[in-house]
CSV table of C-alpha atoms in Angstrom, one decimal:
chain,number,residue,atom,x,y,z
O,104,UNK,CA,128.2,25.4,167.8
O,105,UNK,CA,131.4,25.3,169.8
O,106,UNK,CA,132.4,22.5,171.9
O,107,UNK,CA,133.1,22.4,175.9
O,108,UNK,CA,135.4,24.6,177.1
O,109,UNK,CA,137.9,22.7,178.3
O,110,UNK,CA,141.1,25.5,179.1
O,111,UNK,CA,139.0,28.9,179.9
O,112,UNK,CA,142.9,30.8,180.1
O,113,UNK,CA,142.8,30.3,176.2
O,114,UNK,CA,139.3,29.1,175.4
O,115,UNK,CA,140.2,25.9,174.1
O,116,UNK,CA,137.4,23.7,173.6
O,117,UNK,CA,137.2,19.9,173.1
O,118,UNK,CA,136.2,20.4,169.5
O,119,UNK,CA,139.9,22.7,168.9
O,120,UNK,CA,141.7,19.5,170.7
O,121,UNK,CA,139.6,16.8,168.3
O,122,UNK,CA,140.6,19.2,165.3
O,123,UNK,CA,144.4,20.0,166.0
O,124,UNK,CA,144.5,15.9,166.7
O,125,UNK,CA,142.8,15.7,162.9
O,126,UNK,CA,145.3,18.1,162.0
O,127,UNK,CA,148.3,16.0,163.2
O,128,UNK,CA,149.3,17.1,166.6
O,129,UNK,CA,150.0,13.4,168.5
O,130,UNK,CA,151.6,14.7,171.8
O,131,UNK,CA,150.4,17.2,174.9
O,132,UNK,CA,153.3,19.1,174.0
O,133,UNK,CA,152.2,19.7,170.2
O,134,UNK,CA,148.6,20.3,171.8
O,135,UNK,CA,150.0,22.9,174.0
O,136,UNK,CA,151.8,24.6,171.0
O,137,UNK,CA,149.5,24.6,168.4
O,138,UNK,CA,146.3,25.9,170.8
O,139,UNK,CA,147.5,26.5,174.2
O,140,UNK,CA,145.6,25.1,176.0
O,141,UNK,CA,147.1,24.4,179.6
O,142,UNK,CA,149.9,26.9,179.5
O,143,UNK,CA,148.8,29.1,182.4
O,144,UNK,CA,147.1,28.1,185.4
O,145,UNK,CA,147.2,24.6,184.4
O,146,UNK,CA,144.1,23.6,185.8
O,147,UNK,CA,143.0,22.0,182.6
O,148,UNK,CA,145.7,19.8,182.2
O,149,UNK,CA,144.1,16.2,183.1
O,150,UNK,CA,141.0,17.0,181.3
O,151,UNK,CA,143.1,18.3,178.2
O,152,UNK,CA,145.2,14.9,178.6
O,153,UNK,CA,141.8,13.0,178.5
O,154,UNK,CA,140.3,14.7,175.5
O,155,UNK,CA,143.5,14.5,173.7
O,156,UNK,CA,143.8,10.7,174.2
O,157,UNK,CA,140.4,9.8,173.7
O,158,UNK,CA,140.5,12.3,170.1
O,159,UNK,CA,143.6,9.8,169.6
O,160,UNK,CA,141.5,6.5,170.2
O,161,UNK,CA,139.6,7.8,167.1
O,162,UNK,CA,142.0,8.7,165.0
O,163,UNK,CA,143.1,5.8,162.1
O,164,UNK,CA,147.0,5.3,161.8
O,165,UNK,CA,148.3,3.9,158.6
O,166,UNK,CA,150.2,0.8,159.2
O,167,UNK,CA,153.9,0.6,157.9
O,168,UNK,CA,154.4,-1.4,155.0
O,169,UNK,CA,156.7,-4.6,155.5
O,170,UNK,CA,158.1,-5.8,152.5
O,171,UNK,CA,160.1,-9.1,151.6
């Protein structure tokens, strides 16, 4: 089942953005890259920005490790 469309341009759907954020990307500008989503009419862009930040909300990041 795919996801919402979120960019039509480039049929990006909110279950590509929760992937390519599983995948790595951190930043709209590594979103735009690796999917393209938002790189034509542009329309997209503040629900793009949503998804990819709540996808980031869920995603664990390993804390550094301090040593003495």
């Amino acid at each position: 089942m795919r996801g919402m469309y979120i960019c039509l341009c480039n049929a990006v759907t909110d279950g590509d953005i929760r992937r390519a954020v599983a995948d790595g990307v951190r930043t709209f500008d590594e979103l735009q890259a690796r999917t393209g989503c938002s790189d034509c009419c542009g329309c997209c862009e503040p629900e793009a920005r949503a998804t990819l930040d709540a996808a980031l909300a869920q995603v664990a990041f390993p804390l550094p490790l301090v040593t003495a």
